[in-house]
PDB file of C-alpha atoms in Angstrom:
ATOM      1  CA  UNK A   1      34.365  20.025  57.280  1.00  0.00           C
ATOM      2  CA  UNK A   2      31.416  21.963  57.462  1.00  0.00           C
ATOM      3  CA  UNK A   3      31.617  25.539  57.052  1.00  0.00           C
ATOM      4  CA  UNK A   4      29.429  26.708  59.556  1.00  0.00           C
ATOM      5  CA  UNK A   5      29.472  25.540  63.061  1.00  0.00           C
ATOM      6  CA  UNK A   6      25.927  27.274  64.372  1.00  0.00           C
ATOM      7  CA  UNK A   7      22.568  26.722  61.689  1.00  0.00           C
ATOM      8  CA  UNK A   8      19.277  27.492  62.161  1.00  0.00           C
ATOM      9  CA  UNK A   9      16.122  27.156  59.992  1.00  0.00           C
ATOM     10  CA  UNK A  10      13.635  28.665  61.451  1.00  0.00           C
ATOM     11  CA  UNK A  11      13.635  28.461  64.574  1.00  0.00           C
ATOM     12  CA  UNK A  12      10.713  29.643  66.697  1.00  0.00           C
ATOM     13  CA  UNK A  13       9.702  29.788  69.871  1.00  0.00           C
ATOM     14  CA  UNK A  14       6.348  30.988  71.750  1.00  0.00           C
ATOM     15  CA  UNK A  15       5.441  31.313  75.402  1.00  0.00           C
ATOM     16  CA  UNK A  16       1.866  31.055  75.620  1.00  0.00           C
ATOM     17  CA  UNK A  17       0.752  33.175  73.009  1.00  0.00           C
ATOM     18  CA  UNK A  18       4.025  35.766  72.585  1.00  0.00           C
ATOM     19  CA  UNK A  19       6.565  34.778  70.101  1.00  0.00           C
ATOM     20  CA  UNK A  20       9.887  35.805  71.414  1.00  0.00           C
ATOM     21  CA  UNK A  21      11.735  34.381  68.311  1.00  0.00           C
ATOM     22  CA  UNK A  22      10.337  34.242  65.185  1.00  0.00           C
ATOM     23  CA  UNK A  23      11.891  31.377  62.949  1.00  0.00           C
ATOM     24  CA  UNK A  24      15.424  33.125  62.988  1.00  0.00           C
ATOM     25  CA  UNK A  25      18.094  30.988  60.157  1.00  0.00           C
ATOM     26  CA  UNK A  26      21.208  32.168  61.481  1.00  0.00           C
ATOM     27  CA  UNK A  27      24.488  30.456  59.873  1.00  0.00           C
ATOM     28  CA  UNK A  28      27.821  31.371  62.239  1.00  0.00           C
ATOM     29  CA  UNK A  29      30.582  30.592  59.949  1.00  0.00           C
ATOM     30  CA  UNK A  30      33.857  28.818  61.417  1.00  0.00           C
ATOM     31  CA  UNK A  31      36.588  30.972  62.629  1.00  0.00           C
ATOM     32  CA  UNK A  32      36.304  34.552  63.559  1.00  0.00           C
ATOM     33  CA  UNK A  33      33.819  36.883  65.663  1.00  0.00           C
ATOM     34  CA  UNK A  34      29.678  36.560  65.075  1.00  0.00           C
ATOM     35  CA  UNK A  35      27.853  39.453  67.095  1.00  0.00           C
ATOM     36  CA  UNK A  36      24.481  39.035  67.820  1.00  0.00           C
ATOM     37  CA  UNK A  37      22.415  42.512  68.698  1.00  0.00           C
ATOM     38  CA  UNK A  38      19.774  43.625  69.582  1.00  0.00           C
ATOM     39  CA  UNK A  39      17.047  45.283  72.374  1.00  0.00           C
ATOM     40  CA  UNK A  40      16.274  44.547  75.611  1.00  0.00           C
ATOM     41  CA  UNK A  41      13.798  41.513  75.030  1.00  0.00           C
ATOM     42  CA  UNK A  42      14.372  40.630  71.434  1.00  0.00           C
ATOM     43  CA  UNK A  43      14.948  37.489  71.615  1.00  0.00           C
ATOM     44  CA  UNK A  44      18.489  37.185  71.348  1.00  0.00           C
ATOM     45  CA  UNK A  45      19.072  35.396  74.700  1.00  0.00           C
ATOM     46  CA  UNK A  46      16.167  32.716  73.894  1.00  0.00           C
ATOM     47  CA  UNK A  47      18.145  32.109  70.826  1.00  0.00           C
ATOM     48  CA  UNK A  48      21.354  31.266  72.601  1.00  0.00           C
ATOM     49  CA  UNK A  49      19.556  29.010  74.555  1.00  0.00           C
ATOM     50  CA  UNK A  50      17.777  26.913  72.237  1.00  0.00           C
ATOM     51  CA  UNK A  51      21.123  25.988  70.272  1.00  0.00           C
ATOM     52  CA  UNK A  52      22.317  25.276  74.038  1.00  0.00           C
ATOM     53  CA  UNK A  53      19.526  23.134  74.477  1.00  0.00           C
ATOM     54  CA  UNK A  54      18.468  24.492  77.635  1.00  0.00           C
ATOM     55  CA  UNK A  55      15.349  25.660  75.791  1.00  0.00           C
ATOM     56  CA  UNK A  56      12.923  23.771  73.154  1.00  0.00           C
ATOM     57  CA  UNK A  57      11.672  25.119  70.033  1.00  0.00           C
ATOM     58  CA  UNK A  58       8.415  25.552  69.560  1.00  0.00           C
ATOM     59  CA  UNK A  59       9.297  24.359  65.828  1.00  0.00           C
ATOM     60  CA  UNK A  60      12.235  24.921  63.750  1.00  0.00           C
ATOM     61  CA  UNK A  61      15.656  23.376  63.800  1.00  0.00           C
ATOM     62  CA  UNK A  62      19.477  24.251  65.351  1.00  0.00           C
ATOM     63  CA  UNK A  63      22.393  22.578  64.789  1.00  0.00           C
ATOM     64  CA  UNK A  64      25.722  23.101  66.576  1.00  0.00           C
ATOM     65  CA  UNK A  65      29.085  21.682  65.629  1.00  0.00           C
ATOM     66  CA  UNK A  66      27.098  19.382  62.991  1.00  0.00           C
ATOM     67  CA  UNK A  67      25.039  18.328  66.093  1.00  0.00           C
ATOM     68  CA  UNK A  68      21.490  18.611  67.063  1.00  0.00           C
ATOM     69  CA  UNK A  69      20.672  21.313  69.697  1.00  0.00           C
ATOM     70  CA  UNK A  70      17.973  19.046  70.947  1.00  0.00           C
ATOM     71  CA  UNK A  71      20.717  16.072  71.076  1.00  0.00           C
ATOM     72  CA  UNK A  72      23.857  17.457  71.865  1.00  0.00           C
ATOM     73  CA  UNK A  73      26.330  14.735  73.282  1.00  0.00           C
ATOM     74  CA  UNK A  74      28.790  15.263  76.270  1.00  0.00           C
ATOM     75  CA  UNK A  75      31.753  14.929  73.516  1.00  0.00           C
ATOM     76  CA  UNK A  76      30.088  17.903  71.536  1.00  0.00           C
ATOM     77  CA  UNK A  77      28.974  20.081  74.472  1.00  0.00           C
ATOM     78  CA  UNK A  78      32.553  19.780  75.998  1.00  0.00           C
ATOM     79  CA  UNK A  79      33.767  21.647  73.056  1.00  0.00           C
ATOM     80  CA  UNK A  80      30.888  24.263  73.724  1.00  0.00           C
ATOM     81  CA  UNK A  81      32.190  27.296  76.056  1.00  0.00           C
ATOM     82  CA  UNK A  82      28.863  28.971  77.594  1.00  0.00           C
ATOM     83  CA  UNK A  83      29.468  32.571  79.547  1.00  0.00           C
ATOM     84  CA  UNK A  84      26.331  34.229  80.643  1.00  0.00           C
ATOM     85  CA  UNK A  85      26.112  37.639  82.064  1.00  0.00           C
ATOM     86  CA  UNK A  86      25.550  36.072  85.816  1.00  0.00           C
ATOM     87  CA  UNK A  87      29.029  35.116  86.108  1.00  0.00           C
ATOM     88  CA  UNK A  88      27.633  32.329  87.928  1.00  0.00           C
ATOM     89  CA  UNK A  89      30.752  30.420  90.145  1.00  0.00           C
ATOM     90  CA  UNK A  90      29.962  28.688  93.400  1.00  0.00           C
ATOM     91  CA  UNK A  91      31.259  31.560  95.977  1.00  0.00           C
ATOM     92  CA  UNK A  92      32.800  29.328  98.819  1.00  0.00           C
ATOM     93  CA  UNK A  93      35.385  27.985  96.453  1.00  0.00           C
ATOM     94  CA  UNK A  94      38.880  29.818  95.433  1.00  0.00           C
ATOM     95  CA  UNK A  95      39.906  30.870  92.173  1.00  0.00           C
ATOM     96  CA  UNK A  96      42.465  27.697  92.402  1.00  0.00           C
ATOM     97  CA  UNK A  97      39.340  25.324  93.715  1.00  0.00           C
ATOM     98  CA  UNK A  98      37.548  26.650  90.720  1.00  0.00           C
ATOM     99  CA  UNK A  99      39.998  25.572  88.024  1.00  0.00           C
ATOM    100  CA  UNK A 100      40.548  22.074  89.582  1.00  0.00           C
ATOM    101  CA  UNK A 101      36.448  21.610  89.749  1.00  0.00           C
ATOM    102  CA  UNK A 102      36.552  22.631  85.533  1.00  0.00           C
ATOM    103  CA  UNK A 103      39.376  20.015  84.641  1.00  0.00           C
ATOM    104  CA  UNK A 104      37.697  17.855  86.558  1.00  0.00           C
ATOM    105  CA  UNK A 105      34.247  18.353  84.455  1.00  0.00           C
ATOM    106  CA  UNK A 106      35.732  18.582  80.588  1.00  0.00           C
ATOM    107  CA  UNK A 107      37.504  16.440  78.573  1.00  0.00           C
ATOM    108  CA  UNK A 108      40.527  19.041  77.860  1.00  0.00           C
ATOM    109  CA  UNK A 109      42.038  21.494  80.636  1.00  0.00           C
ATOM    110  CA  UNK A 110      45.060  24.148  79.665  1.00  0.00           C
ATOM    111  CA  UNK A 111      45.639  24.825  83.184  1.00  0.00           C
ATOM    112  CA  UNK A 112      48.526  27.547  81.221  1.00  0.00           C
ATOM    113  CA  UNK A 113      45.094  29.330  79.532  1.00  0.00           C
ATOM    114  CA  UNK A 114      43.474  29.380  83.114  1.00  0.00           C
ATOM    115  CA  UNK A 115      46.351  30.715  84.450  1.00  0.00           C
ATOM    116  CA  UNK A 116      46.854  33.611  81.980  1.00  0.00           C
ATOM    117  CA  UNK A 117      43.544  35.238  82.224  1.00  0.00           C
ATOM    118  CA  UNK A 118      43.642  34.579  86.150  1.00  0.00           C
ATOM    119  CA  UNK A 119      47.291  36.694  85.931  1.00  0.00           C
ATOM    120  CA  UNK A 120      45.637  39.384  83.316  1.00  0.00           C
ATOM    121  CA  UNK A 121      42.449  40.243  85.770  1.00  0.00           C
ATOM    122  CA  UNK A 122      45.563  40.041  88.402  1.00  0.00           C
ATOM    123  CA  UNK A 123      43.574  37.683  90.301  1.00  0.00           C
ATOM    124  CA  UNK A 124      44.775  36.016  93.739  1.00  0.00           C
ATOM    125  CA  UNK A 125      44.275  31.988  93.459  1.00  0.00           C
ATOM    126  CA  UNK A 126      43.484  31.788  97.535  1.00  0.00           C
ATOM    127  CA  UNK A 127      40.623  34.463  97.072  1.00  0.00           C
ATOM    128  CA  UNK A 128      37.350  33.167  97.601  1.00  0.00           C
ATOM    129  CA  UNK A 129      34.902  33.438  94.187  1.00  0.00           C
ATOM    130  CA  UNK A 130      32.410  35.009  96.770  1.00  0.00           C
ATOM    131  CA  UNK A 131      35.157  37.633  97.720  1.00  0.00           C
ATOM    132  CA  UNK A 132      35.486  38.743  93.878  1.00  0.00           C
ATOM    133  CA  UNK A 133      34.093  42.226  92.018  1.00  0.00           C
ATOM    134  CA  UNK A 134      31.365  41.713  89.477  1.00  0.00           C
ATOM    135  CA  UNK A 135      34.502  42.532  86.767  1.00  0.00           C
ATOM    136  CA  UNK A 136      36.771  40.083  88.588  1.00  0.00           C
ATOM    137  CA  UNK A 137      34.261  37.537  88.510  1.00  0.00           C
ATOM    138  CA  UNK A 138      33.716  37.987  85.149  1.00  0.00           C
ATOM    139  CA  UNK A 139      37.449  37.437  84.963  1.00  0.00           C
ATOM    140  CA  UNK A 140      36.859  34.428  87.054  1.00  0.00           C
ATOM    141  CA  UNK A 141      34.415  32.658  84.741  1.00  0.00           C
ATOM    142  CA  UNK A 142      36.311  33.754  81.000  1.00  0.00           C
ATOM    143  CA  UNK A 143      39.270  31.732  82.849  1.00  0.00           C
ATOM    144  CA  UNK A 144      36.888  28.558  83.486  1.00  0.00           C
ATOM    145  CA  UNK A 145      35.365  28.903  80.157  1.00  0.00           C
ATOM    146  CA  UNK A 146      38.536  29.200  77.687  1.00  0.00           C
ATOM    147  CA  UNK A 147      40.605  26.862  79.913  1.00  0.00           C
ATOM    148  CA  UNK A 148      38.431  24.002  78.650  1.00  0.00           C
ATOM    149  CA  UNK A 149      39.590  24.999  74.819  1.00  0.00           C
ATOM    150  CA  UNK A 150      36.490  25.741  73.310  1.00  0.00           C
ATOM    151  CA  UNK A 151      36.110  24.955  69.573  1.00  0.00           C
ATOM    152  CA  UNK A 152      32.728  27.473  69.845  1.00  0.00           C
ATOM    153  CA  UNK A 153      32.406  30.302  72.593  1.00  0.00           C
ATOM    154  CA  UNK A 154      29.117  31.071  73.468  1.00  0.00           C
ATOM    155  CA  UNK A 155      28.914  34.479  75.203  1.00  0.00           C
ATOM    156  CA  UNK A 156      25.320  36.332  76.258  1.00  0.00           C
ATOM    157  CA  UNK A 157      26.216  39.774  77.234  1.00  0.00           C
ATOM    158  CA  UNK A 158      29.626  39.038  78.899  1.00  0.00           C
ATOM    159  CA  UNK A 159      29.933  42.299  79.551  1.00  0.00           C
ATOM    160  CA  UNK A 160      26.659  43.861  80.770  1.00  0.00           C
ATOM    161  CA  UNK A 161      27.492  46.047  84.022  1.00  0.00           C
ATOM    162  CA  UNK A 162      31.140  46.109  83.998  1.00  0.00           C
ATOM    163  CA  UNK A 163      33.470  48.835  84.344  1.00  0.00           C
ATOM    164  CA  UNK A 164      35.510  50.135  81.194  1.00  0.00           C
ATOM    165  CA  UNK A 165      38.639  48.747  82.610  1.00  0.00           C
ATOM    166  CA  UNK A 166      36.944  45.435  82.927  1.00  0.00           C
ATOM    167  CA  UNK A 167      35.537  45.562  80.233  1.00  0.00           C
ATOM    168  CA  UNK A 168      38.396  46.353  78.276  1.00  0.00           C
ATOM    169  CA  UNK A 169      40.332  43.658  80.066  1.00  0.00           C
ATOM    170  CA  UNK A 170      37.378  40.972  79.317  1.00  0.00           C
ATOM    171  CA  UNK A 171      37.634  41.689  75.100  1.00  0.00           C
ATOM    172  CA  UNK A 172      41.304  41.482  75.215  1.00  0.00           C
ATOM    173  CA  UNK A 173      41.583  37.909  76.959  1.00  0.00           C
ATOM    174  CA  UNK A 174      38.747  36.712  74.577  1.00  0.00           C
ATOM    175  CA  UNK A 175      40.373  37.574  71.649  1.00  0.00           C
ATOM    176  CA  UNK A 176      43.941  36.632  72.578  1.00  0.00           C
ATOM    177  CA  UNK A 177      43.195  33.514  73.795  1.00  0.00           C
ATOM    178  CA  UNK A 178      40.570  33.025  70.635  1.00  0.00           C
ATOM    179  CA  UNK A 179      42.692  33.816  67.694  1.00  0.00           C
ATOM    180  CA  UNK A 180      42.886  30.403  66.791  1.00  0.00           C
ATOM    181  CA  UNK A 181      41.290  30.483  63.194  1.00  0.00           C
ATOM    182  CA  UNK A 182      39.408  27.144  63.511  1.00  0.00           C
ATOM    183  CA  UNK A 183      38.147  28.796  66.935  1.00  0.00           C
ATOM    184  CA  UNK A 184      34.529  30.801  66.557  1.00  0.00           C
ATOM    185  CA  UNK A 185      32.944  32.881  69.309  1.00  0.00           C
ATOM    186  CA  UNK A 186      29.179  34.292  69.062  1.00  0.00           C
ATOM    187  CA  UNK A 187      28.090  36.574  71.262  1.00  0.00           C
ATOM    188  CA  UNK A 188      25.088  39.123  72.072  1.00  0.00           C
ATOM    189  CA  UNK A 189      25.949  42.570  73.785  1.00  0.00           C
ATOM    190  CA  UNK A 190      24.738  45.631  73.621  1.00  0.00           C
ATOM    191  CA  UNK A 191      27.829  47.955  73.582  1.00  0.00           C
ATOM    192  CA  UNK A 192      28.276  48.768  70.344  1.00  0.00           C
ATOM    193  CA  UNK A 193      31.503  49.971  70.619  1.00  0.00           C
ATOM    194  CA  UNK A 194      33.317  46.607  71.732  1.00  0.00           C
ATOM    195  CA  UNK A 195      31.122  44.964  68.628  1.00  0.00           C
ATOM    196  CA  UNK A 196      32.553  47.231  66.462  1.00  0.00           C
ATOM    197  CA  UNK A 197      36.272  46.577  67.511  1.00  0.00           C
ATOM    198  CA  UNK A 198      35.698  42.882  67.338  1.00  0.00           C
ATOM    199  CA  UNK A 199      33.283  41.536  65.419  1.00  0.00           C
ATOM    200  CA  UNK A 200      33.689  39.902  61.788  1.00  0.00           C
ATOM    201  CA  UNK A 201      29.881  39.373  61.310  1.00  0.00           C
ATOM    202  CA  UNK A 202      27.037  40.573  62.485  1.00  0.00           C
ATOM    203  CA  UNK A 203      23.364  39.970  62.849  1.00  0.00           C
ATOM    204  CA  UNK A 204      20.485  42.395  64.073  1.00  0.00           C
ATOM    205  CA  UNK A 205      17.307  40.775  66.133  1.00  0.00           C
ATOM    206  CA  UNK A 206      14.486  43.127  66.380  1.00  0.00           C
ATOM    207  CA  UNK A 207      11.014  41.625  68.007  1.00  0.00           C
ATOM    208  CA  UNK A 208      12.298  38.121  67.617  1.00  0.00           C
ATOM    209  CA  UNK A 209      13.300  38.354  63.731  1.00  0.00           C
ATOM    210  CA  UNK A 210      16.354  38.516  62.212  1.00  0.00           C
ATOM    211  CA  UNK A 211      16.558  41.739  60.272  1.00  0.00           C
ATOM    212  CA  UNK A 212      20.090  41.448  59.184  1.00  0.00           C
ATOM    213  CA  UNK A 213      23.280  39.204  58.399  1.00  0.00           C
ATOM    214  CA  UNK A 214      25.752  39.979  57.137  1.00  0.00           C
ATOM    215  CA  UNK A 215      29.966  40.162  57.452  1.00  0.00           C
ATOM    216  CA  UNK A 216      30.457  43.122  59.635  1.00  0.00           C
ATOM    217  CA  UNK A 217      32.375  44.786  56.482  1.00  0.00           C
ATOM    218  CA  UNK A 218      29.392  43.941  53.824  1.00  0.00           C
ATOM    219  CA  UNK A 219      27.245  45.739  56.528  1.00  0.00           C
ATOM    220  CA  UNK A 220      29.067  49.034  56.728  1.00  0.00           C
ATOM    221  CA  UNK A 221      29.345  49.608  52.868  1.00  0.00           C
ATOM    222  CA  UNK A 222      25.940  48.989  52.393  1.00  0.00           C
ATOM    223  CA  UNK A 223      24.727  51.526  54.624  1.00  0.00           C
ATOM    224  CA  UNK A 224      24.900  55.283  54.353  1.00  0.00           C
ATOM    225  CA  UNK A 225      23.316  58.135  55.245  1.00  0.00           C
ATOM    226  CA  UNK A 226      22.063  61.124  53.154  1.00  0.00           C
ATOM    227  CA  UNK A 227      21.642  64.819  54.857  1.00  0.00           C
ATOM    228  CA  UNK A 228      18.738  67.135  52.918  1.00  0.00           C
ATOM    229  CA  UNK A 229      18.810  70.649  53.837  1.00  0.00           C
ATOM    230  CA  UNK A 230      15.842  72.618  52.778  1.00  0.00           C
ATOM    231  CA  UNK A 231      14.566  76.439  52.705  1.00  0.00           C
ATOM    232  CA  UNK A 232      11.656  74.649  54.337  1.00  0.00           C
ATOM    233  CA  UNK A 233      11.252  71.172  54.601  1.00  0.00           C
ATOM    234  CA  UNK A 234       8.643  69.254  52.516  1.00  0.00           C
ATOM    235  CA  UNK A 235       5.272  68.351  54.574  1.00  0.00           C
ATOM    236  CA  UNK A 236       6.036  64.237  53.309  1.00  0.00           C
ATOM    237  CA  UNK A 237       8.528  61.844  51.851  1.00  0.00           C
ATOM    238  CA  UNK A 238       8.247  60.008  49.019  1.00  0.00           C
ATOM    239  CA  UNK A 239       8.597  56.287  49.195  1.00  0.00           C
ATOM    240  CA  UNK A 240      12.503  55.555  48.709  1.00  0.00           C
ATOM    241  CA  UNK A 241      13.139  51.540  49.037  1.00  0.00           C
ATOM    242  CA  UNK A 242      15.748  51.211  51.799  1.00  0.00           C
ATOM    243  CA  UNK A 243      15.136  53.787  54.062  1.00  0.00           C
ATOM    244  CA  UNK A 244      15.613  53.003  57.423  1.00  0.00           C
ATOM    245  CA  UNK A 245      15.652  55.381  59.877  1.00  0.00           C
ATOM    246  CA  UNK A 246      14.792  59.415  59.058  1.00  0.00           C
ATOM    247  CA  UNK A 247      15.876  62.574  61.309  1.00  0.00           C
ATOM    248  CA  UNK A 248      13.853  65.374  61.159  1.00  0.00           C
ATOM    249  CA  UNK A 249      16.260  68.526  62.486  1.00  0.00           C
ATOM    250  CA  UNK A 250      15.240  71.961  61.710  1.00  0.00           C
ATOM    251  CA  UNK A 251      15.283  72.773  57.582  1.00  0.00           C
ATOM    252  CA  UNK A 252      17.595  69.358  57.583  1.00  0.00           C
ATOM    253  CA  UNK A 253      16.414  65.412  56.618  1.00  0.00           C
ATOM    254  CA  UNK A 254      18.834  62.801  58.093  1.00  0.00           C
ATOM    255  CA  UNK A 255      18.008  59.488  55.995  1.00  0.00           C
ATOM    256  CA  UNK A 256      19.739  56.517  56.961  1.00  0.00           C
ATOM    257  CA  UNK A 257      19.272  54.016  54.057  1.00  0.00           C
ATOM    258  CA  UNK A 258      20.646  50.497  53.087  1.00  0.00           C
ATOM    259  CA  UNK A 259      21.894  49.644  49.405  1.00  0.00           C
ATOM    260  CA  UNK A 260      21.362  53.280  47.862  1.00  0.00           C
ATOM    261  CA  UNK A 261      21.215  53.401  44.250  1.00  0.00           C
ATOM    262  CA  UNK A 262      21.107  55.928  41.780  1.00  0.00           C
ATOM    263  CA  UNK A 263      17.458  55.396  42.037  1.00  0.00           C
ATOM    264  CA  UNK A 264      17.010  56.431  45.490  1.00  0.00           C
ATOM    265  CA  UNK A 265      19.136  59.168  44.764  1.00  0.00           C
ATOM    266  CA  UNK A 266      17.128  60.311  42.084  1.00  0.00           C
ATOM    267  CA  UNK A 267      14.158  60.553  44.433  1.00  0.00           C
ATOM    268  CA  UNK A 268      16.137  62.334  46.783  1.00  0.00           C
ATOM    269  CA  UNK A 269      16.878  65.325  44.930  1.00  0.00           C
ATOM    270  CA  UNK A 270      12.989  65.422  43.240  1.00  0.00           C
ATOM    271  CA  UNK A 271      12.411  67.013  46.297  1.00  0.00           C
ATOM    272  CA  UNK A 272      14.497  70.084  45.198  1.00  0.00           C
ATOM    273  CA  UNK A 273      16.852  70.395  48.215  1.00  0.00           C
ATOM    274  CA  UNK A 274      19.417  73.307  48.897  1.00  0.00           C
ATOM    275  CA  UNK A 275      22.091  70.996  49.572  1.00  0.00           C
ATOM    276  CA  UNK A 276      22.450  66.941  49.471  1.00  0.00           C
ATOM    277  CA  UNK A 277      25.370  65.077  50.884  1.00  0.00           C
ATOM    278  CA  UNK A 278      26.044  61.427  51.262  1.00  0.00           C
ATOM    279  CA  UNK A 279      28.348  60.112  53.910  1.00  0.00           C
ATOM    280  CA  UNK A 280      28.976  57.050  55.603  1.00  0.00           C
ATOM    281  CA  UNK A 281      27.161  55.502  58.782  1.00  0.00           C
ATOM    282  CA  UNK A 282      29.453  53.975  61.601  1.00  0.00           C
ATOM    283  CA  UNK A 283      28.471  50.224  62.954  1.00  0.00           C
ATOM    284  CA  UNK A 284      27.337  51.194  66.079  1.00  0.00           C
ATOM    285  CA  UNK A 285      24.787  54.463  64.532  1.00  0.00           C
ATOM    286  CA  UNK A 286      23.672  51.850  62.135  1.00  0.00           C
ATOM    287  CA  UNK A 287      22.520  49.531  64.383  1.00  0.00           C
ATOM    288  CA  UNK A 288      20.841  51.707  66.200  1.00  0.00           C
ATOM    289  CA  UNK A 289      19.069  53.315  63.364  1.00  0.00           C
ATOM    290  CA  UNK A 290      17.574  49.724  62.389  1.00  0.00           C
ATOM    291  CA  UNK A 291      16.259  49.140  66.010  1.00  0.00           C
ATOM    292  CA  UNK A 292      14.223  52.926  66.401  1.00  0.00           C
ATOM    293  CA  UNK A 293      11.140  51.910  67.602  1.00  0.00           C
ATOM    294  CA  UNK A 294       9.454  53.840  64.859  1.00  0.00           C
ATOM    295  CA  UNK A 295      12.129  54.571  62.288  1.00  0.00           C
ATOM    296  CA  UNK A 296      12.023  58.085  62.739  1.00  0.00           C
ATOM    297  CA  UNK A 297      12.733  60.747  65.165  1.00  0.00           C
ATOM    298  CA  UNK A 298      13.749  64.685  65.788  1.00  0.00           C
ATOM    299  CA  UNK A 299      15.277  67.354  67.719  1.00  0.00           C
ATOM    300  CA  UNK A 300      14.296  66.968  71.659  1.00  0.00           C
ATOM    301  CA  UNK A 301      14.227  70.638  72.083  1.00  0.00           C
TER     302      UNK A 301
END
């Protein structure tokens, strides 16, 4: 059995002239949590879509389950659970309409799945889907989506716009229900903080290119930050391989940098500092360090 149920090589794709994803080789191994992150525009959502196959390449190649994106049979896309951040369910039926209109669409039904998630959102079965909160509908859909039994769940921002309740309530049904360790999820999202809580590996899109993978572990060690503090702070940096994101605040230097070495820190004190300190950088700030527009910034006062 293969060891990775989502591979890319890469894949690219351009509309018109912009290239929103920029030949991306992504490998999702089996079992466990892969987070996707990234901006507002970078591509991650495109990428979902073309191992879907709702969206050609413009070259490159995706394979899901051992399958083909571009040729992905009914028997291999039935495995395939697919939650958007629309929460899309038609609004005139009930909760209970809903979950007879899913068996009735997949191979495989656990009506006793459906049911849980419906109980832990504390959902009313005669409710219209139309009647439903944005969190309840999100509720709503995780029910339709896991009751199928999904060997791979597919979710694109689940999350966006709920409440923390919801929210909270939306991670815990995903995992409980997903714990299976033949079972894989990938998702995108931009809070951090449920990535960090969850996630086993992650991988960083910035602009359409994948800037890191990496077990969500592997990441963490590998990235630290060092704090400079000066009598006065020197006019320039050297070039120190890794760096990437810098702080300027007051006398002090903020360096985020990825596999320091005794190298780097060699540089570091060459520039004759009052005090240097290394400490470690949490998931979420390093994240967000590697998608600063300009890899820099200071005080806003």
């Amino acid at each position: 059995m293969n060891d990775f149920v989502i591979q890319t090589n890469g894949l690219t794709k351009f509309y018109g002239k912009k290239c929103a994803v920029d030949q991306v080789s992504l490998t999702v191994p089996r079992g466990g949590v892969y987070a996707l992150m990234g901006r507002n525009g970078s591509g991650k959502t495109t990428t979902i879509r073309m191992l879907l196959g709702l969206v050609t390449p413009t070259r490159g190649t995706a394979s899901v389950l051992g399958c083909s994106s571009l040729d992905l049979t009914p028997a291999v896309r039935s495995r395939i659970g697919y939650l958007s951040e629309s929460h899309y369910v038609y609004r005139w039926m009930k909760i209970a309409d809903c979950a007879k209109f899913q068996q009735g669409t997949f191979f495989r039904w656990n009506q006793t799945i459906f049911d849980a998630i419906v109980d832990h959102f504390g959902l009313d079965r005669s409710t219209k889907a139309g009647a439903l909160s944005r969190g309840e509908r999100a509720g709503l859909c995780l029910a339709m989506t896991l009751g199928t039994e999904p060997d791979l769940l597919i979710l694109d921002d689940p999350a966006l716009g709920l409440d923390p309740v919801a929210r909270r309530s939306l991670v815990e049904a995903m995992l409980a229900v997903t714990s299976h360790s033949e079972r894989t999820i990938l998702f995108s999202s931009h809070l951090l903080d449920d990535v960090e809580r969850v996630a086993d590996h992650v991988g960083i899109i910035d602009r359409g290119v994948l800037r890191v993978q990496a077990s969500a572990d592997d990441f963490r060690e590998r990235i630290c930050q060092w704090r400079l503090t000066f009598e006065t702070p020197p006019d320039a940096l050297p070039a120190v391989t890794g760096v990437v994101h810098t702080e300027y605040l007051d006398n002090e230097i903020r360096l985020t940098i990825a596999n320091s070495s005794d190298e780097t820190e060699a540089a570091l004190r060459a520039l004759n500092p009052k005090r240097m300190e290394k400490t470690g950088v949490g998931l979420e700030r390093a994240v967000i360090d590697y998608l600063t527009t300009r890899g820099s910034s200071g005080s806003l006062l």
